[in-house]
Coordinates of C-alpha atoms and ligand atoms in Angstrom, one line a residue:
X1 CA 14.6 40.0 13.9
X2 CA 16.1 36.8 12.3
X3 CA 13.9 36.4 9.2
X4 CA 15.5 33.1 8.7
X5 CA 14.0 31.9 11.4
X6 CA 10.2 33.2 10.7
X7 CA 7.8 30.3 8.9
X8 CA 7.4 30.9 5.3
X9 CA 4.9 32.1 3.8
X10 CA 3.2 29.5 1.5
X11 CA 3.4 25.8 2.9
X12 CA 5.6 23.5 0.2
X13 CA 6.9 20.2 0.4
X14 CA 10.8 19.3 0.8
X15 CA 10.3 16.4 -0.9
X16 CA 8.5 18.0 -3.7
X17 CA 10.6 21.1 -3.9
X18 CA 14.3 18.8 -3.9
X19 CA 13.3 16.7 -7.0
X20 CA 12.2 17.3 -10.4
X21 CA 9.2 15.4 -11.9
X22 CA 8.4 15.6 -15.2
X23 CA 5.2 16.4 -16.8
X24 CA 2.4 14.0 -18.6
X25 CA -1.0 15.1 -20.5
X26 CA -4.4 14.9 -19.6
X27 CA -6.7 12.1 -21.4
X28 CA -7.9 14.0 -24.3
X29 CA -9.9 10.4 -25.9
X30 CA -10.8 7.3 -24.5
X31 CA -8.7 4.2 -24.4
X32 CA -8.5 0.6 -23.5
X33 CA -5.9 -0.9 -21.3
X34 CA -5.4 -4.1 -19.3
X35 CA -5.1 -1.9 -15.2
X36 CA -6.5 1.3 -14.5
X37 CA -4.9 2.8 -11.8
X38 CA -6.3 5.9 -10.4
X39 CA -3.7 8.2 -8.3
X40 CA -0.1 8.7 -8.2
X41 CA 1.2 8.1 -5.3
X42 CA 3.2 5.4 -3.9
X43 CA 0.7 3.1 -4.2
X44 CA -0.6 3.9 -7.6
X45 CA 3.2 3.7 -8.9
X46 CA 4.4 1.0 -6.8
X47 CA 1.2 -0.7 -8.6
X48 CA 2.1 0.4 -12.1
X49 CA 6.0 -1.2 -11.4
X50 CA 4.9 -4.3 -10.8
X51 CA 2.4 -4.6 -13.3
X52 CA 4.1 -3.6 -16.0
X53 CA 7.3 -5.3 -15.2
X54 CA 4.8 -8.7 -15.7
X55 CA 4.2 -7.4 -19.3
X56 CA 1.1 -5.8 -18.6
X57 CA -0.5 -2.7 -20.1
X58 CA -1.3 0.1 -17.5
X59 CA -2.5 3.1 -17.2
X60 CA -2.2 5.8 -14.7
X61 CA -4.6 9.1 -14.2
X62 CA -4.2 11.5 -11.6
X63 CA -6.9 14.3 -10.4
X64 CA -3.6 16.5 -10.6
X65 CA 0.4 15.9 -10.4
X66 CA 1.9 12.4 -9.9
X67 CA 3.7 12.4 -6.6
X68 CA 1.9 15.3 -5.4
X69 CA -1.0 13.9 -2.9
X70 CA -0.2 12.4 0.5
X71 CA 3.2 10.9 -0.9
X72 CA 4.5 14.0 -1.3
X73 CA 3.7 15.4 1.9
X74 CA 4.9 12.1 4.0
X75 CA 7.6 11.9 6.9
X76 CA 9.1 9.2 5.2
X77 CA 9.7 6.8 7.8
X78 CA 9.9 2.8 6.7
X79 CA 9.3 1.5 9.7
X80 CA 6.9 -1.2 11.2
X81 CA 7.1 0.6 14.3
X82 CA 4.0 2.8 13.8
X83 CA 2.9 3.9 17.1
X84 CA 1.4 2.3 20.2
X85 CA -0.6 0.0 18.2
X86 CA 1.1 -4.5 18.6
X87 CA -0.1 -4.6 21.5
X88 CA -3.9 -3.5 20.5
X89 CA -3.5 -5.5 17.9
X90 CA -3.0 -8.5 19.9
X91 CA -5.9 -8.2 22.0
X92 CA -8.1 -7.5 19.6
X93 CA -6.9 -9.6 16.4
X94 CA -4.7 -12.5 18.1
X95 CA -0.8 -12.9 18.3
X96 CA -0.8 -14.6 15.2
X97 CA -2.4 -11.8 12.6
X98 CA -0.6 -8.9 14.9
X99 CA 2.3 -11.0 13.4
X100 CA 1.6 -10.7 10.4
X101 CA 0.9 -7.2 10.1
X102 CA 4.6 -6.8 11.5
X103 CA 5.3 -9.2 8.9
X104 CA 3.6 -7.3 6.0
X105 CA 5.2 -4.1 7.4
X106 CA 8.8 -5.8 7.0
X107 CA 8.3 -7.3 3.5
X108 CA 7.5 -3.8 2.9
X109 CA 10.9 -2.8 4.0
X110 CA 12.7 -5.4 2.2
X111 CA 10.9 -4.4 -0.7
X112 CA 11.8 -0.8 -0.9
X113 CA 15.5 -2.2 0.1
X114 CA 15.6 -4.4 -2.7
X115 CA 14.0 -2.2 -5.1
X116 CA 16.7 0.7 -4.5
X117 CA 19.7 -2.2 -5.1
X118 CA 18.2 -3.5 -8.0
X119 CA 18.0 -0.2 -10.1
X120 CA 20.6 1.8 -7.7
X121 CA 18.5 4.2 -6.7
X122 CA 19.7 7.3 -4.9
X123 CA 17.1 8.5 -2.6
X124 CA 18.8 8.4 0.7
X125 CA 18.2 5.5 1.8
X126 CA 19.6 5.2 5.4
X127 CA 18.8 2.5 8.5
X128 CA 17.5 3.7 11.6
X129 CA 16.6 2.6 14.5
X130 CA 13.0 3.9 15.3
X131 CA 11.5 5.2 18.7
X132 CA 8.2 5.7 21.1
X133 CA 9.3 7.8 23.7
X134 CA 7.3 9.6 26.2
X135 CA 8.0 11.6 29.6
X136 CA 4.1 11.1 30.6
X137 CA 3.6 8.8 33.5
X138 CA 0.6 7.9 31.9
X139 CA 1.9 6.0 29.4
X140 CA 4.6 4.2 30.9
X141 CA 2.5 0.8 31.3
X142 CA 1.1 1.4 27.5
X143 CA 5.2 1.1 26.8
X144 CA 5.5 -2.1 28.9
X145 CA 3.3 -3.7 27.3
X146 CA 3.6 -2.4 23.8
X147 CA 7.4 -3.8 24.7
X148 CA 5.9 -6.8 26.2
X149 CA 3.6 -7.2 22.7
X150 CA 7.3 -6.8 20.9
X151 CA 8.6 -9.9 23.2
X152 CA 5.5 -12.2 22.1
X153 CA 6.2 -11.4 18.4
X154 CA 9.9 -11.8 18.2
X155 CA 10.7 -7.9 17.0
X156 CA 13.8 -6.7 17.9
X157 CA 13.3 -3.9 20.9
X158 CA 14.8 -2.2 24.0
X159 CA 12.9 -0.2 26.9
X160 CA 15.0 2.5 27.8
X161 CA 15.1 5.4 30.2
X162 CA 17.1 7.5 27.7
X163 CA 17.6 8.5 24.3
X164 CA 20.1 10.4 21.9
X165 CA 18.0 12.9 20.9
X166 CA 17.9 15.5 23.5
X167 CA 14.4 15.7 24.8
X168 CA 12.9 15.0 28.5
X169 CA 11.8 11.3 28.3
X170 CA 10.7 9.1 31.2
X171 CA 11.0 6.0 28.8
X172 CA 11.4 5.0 25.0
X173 CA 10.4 1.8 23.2
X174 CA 12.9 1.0 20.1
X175 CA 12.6 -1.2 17.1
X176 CA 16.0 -1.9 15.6
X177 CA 17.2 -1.4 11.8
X178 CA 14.0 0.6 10.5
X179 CA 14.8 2.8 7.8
X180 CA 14.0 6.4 5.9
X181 CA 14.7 7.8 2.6
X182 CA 13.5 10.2 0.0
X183 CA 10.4 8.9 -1.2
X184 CA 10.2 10.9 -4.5
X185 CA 13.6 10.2 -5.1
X186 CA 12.5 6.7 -4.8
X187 CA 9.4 6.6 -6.5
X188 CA 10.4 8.5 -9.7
X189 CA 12.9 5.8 -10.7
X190 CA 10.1 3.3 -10.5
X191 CA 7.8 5.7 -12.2
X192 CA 11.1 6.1 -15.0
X193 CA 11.0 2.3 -15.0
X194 CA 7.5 1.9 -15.4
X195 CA 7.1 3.9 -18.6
X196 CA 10.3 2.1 -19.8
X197 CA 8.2 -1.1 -19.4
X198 CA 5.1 1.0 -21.4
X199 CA 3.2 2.9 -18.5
X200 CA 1.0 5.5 -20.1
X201 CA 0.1 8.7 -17.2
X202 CA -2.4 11.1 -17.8
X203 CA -1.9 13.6 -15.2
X204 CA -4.6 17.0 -14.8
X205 CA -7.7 13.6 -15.3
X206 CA -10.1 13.4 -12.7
X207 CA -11.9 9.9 -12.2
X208 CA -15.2 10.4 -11.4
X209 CA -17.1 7.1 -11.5
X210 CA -16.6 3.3 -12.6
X211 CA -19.3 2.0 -15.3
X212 CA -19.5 -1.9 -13.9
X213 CA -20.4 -3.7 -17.6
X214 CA -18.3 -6.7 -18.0
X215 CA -15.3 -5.0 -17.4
X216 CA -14.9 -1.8 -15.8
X217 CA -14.5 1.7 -17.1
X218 CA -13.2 4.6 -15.4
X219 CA -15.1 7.8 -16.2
X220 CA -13.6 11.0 -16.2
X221 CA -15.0 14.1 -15.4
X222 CA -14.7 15.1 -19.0
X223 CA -16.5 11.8 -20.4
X224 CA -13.4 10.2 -21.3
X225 CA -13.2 6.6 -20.7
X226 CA -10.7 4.1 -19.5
X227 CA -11.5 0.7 -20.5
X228 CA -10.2 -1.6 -18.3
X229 CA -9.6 -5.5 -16.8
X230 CA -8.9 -4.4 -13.7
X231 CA -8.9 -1.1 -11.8
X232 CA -6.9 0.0 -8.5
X233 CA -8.0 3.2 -6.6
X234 CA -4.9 4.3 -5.2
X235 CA -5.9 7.6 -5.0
X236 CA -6.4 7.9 -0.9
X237 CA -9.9 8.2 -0.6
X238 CA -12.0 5.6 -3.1
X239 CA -13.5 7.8 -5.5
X240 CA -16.0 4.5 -6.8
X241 CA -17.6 3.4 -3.6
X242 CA -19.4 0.2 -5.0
X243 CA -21.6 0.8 -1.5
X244 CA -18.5 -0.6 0.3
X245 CA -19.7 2.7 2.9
X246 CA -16.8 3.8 3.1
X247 CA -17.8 7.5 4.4
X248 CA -18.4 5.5 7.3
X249 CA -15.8 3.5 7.4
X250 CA -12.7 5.6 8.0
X251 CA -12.1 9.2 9.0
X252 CA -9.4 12.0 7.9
X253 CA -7.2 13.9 9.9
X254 CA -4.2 15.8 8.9
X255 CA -1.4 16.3 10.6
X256 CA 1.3 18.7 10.1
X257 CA 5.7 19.1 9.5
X258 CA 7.9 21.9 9.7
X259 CA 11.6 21.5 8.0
X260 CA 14.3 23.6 10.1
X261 CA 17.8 23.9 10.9
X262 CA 18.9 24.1 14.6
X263 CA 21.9 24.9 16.0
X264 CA 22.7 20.9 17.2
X265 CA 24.0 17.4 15.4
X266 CA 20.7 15.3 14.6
X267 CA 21.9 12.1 16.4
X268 CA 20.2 9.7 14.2
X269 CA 17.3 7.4 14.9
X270 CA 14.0 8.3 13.9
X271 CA 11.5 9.6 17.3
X272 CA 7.8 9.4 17.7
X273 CA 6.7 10.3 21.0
X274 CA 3.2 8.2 22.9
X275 CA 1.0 10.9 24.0
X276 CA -0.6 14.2 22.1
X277 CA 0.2 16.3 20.7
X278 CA 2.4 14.2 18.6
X279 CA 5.7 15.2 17.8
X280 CA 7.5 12.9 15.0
X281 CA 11.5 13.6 14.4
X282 CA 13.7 12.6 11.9
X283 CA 16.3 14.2 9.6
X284 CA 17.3 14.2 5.9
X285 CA 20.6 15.6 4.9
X286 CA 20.1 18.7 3.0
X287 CA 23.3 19.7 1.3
X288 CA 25.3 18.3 3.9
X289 CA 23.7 20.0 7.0
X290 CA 20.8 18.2 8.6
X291 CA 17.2 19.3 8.3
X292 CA 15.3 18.3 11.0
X293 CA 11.9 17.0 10.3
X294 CA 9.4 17.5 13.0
X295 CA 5.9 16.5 12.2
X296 CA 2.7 16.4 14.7
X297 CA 0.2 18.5 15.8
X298 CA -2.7 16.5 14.2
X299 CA -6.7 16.7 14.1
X300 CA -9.8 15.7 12.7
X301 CA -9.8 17.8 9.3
X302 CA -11.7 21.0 8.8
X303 CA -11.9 21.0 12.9
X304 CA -8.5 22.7 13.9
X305 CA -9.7 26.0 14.4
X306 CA -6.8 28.3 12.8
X307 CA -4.1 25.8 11.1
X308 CA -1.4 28.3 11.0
X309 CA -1.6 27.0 14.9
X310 CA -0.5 23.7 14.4
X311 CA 2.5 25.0 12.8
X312 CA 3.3 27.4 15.4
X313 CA 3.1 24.6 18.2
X314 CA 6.1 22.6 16.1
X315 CA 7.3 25.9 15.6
X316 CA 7.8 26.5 19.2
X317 CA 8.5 22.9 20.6
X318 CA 11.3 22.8 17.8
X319 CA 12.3 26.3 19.1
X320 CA 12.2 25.1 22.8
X321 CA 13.9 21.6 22.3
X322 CA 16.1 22.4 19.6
X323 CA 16.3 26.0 18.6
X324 CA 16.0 26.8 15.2
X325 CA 18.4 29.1 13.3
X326 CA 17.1 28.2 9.8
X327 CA 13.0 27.7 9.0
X328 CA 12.9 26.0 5.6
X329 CA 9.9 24.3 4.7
X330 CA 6.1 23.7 6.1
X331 CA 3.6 21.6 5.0
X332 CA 0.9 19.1 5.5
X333 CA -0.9 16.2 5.0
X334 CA -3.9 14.1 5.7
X335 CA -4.5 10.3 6.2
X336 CA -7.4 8.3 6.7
X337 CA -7.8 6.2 9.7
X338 CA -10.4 2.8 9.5
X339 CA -12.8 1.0 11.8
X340 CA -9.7 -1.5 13.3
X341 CA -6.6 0.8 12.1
X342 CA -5.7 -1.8 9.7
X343 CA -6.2 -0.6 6.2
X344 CA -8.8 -1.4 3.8
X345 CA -6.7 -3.2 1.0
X346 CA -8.4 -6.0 -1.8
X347 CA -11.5 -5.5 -3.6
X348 CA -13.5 -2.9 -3.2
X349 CA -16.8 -4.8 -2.1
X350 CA -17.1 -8.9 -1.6
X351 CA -19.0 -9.2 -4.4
X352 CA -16.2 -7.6 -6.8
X353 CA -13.0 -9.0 -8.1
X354 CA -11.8 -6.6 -10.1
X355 CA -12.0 -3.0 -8.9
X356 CA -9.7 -3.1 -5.9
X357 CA -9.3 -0.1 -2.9
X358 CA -6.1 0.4 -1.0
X359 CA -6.9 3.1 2.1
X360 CA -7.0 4.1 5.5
X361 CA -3.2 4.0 6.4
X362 CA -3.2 5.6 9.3
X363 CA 0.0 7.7 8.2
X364 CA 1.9 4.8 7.3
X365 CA 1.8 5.2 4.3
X366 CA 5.3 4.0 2.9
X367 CA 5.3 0.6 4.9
X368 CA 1.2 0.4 4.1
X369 CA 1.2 1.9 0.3
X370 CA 3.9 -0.4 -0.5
X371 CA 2.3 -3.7 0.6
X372 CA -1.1 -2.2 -0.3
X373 CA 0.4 -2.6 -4.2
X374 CA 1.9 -6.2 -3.5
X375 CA -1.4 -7.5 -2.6
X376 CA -3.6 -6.1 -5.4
X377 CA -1.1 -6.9 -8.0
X378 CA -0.3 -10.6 -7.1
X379 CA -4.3 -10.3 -7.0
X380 CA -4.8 -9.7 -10.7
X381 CA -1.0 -11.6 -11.5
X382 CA -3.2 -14.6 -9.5
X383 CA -0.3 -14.9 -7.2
X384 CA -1.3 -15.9 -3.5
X385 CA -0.5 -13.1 -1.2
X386 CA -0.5 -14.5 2.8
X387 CA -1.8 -11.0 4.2
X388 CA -5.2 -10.9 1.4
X389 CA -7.7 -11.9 4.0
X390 CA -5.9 -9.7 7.0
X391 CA -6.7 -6.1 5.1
X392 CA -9.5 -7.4 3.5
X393 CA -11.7 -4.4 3.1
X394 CA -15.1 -6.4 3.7
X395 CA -13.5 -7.9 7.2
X396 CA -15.5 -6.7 10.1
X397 CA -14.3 -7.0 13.6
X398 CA -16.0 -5.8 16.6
X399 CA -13.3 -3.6 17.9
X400 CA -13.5 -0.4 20.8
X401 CA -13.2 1.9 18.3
X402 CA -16.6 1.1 17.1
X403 CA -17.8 3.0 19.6
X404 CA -15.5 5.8 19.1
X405 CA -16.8 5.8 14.9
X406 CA -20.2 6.1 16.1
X407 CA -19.5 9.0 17.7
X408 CA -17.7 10.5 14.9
X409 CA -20.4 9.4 12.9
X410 CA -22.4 11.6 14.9
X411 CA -20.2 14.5 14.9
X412 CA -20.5 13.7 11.2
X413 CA -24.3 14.5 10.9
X414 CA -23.5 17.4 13.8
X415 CA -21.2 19.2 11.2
X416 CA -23.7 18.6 8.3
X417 CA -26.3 20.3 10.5
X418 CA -24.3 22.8 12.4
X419 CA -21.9 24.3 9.3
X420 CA -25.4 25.4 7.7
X421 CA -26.6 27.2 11.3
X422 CA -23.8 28.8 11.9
X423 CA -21.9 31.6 10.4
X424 CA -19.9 34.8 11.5
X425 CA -20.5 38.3 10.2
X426 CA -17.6 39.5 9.4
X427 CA -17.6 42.2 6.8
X428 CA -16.4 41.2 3.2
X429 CA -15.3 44.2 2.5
X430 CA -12.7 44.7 5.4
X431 CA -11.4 41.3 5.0
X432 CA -7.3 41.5 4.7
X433 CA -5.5 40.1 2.2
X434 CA -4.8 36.5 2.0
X435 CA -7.4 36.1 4.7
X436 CA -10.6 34.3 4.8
X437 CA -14.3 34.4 6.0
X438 CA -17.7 33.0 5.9
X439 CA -20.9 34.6 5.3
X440 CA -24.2 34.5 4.0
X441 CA -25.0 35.3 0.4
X442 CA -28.4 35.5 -0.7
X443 CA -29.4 33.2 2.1
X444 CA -26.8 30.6 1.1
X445 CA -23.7 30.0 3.4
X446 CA -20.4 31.1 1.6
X447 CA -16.7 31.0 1.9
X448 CA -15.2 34.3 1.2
X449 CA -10.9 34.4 0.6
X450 CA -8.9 37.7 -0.7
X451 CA -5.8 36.9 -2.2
X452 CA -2.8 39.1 -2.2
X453 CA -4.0 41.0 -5.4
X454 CA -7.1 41.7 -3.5
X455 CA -9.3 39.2 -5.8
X456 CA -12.0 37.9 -3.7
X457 CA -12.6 34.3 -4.6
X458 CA -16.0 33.5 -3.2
X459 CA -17.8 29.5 -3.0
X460 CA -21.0 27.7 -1.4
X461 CA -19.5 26.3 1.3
X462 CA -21.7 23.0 0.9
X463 CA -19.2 20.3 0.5
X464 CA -19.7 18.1 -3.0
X465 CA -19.5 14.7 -1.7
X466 CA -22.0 14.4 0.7
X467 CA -23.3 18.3 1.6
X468 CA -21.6 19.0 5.1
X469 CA -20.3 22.5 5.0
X470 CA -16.9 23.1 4.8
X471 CA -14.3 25.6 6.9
X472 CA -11.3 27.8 6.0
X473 CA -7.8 26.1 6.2
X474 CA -5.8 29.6 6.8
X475 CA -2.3 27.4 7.0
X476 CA -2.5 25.8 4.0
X477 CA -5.3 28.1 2.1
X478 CA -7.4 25.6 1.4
X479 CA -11.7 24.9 1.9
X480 CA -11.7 21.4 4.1
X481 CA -14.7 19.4 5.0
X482 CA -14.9 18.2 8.3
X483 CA -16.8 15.1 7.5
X484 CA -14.8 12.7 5.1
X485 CA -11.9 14.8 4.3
X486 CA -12.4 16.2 1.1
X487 CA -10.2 19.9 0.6
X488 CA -10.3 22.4 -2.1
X489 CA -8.4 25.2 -3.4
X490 CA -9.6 29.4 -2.7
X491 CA -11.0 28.6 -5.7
X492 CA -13.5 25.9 -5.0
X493 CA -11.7 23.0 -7.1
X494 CA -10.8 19.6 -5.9
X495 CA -7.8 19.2 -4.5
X496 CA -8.6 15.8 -2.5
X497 CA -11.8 13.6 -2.6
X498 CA -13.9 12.1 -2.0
X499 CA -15.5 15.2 -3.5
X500 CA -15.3 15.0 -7.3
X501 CA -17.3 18.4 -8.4
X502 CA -15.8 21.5 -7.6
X503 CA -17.3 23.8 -4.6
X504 CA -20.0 26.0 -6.9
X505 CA -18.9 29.6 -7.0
X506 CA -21.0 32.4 -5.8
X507 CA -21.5 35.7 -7.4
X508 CA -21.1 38.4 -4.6
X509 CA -22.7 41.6 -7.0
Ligands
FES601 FE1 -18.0 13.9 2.7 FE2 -17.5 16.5 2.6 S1 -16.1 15.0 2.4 S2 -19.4 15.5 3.0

């Protein structure tokens, strides 16, 4: 057997594991500053670069690395093209706001261009046309009209019975002169930049609440404080909810990539196909051979059964489509989707002008992050900004998919109420290494892991946030909540919110 071609063992990032970050402390006092930003991705330092470019003083915390939440876990497209969705907007927003959400998604673009010329960044930065293909008959008319939707806005586009990359296809939308790149490379030049300009980043600092006096203070979970004008949440999932609901507001799914080497030429473009399961392609250039990205596979968190599955389905469509002679890299990632699929960016409630929310990018996050930063800082720069009102967070249209929440809503109180009934039996003591289970201890419901020293690592199961119970992640090794998204390590700490307290641990003697 070709081990080369077997998935590794531990999932891990490309884009982590190709560039070198550097280190920053954690807040050991409190401290003033003028913007408190809170998460390090490319929000939080897209944020911090502008800012502090304008002469102001920010700060930066992350819950743990910079660079290592959703960002690093990306598919890196920079593309306005994401999925079926101009034509939807249309109907439900209007030509003219559907517009501008192209728009936003373009300035984005330019951006991220102009950014890279500016401070000659190297991160890869290549053009691309971008696709929608499918080979469903189903969703040939969705095309059409998504191509028709295209037409009315003026975007650049082809229908197409073919494309380069050599999978069965009945018919593929393109939108011309997108773009992809390394975002890491990218975003630690800004991040070097930033702290040129005085950026302080406490990294390993968990934000736990905002004290609303006059100003704001971020609160950590060691009772530091960050006193602030202005804080951004840039860290996914608002960790201060100001009772903007937000719970209710969005839900998480996570999706997954494998990196491989196959036996063909990528041809270029970057590919998304219509119908599930999803299967996004791209490729980077990994010392001169392509790697082929192929990403997919994605559901509501902590409700995939086993997620080493997920993998295996890329695993095999890349094997079927492609072949793979080299498996390099797994990983995956999790996004937060809102009521209308636009995301919530400004402040976090009406009634607040100075803490400000940037979520719910439906996976777009390089296009979404990036204009995400652009509004909030010309917000606090009192610079107009022509798409504040569209991503408004306290906007509320009627759309379909209100109907559609409600029902997640009530799979919501479903898994609150179910994850306590139910439980398996399994015994403890034969679990395998690296393996998982739940059972009851003393009454209570708990997650049970055995690492590969044959430490058993043993936690409530009763998420933090707001008590559903959470389930065993076996691809990634992680607890994950089915209810709002919130994951943690074997070892019951936070690895993303909105959870801020650890899972408790449970004695098994
Ligand atoms: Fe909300 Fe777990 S993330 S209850």
């Amino acid at each position: 057997m070709n081990t080369e071609r077997n998935m590794p063992q531990y999932p891990a990032s490309y884009w982590r594991e190709s560039v070198s970050l550097p280190e920053y402390p954690r807040l050991n006092e409190s401290i003033k500053t003028d913007v408190g930003i809170v998460g390090g991705g490319i929000t939080g330092i897209t944020a911090a670069y502008l800012l502090t470019k304008e002469g102001l003083n920010v700060t930066l915390l992350d819950a743990g690395k910079v660079l290592n939440g959703v960002t690093g876990h990306t598919t890196a497209k920079v593309t306005a093209q994401h999925g079926i969705i101009y034509n939807e907007l249309i109907q439900h927003f209007g030509k003219e706001k559907a517009a501008q959400y192209y728009q936003a998604s373009n300035e984005a673009k330019q951006f991220i261009e102009k950014t890279i010329q500016t401070h000659n960044i190297n991160c890869d930065y290549k053009e691309e046309d971008a696709y929608i293909f499918t080979n469903s008959e189903d969703y040939l008319s969705q095309l059409e009209a998504e191509k028709d939707a295209y037409d009315q806005l003026e975007i650049a586009s082809e229908l197409s019975g073919s494309i380069a990359l050599d999978v069965p296809i009945k018919s593929a939308l393109n939108m011309k002169n997108q773009a992809q790149f390394h975002p890491l490379k990218y975003l630690k030049t800004m991040t070097e930049k930033a702290v040129e300009n005085g950026l302080q980043i406490f990294e390993n600092t968990t934000a736990t609440d905002i004290d609303r006096n006059k100003h704001p203070s971020i609160v950590t979970r060691e009772g530091r404080r960050v006193n602030c004008r202005y804080v951004i949440q840039a860290s996914h999932y608002p960790f201060y909810d100001g009772e903007g609901f937000y719970p209710v507001r969005m839900y998480p799914e996570r999706s997954y990539i494998i990196a491989v080497k196959t036996p063909k030429t990528f041809p270029g473009g970057m590919y998304i196909n219509a119908e599930s399961p999803t299967r996004s392609i791209r490729s980077v250039n990994m010392n001169d051979e392509d790697l082929w990205l192929i990403g997919g596979d994605s559901h509501k968190t902590g409700q995939g059964e086993s997620t080493i599955k997920h993998y295996e389905a890329l695993q095999d469509y890349a094997a079927k489509q492609f072949g793979i002679s080299e498996f390099k890299y797994r990983w995956s990632a999790q996004d937060l989707t809102t009521l209308d699929k636009l995301p919530y960016i400004g402040p976090v409630t009406k009634n607040e002008d100075n803490i400000f929310v940037a979520t719910g990018y439906r996976k777009w996050g390089m296009t979404n992050g990036t204009i995400a930063a652009k509004i909030i800082t010309d917000r606090i720069l009192e610079k107009d900004n022509p798409y504040r009102d569209l991503f408004a967070p306290s906007r509320f249209q009627a759309d379909p998919s209100v109907r559609k929440f409600a029902k997640m809503n009530t799979d919501v109180a479903k898994h609150m109420i179910r994850g306590k009934l139910e439980y398996t039996n399994d015994n403890v003591k034969n679990l395998k290494p690296d393996d998982a289970t739940i059972t009851r201890v003393r009454g209570k419901r708990t997650g049970v892991y055995k690492d590969e020293e044959n430490q058993i690592h043993a936690v409530d199961t009763t998420c933090k946030h707001l008590g559903c119970e959470v389930n065993w992640n076996s691809g990634d090794r992680t607890w994950d909540c089915p209810c709002h998204g919130s994951r943690y390590s074997y070892t019951g700490d936070v690895i993303e919110g909105p959870a801020k307290e650890p899972l408790n641990k449970v004695d098994l003697e």
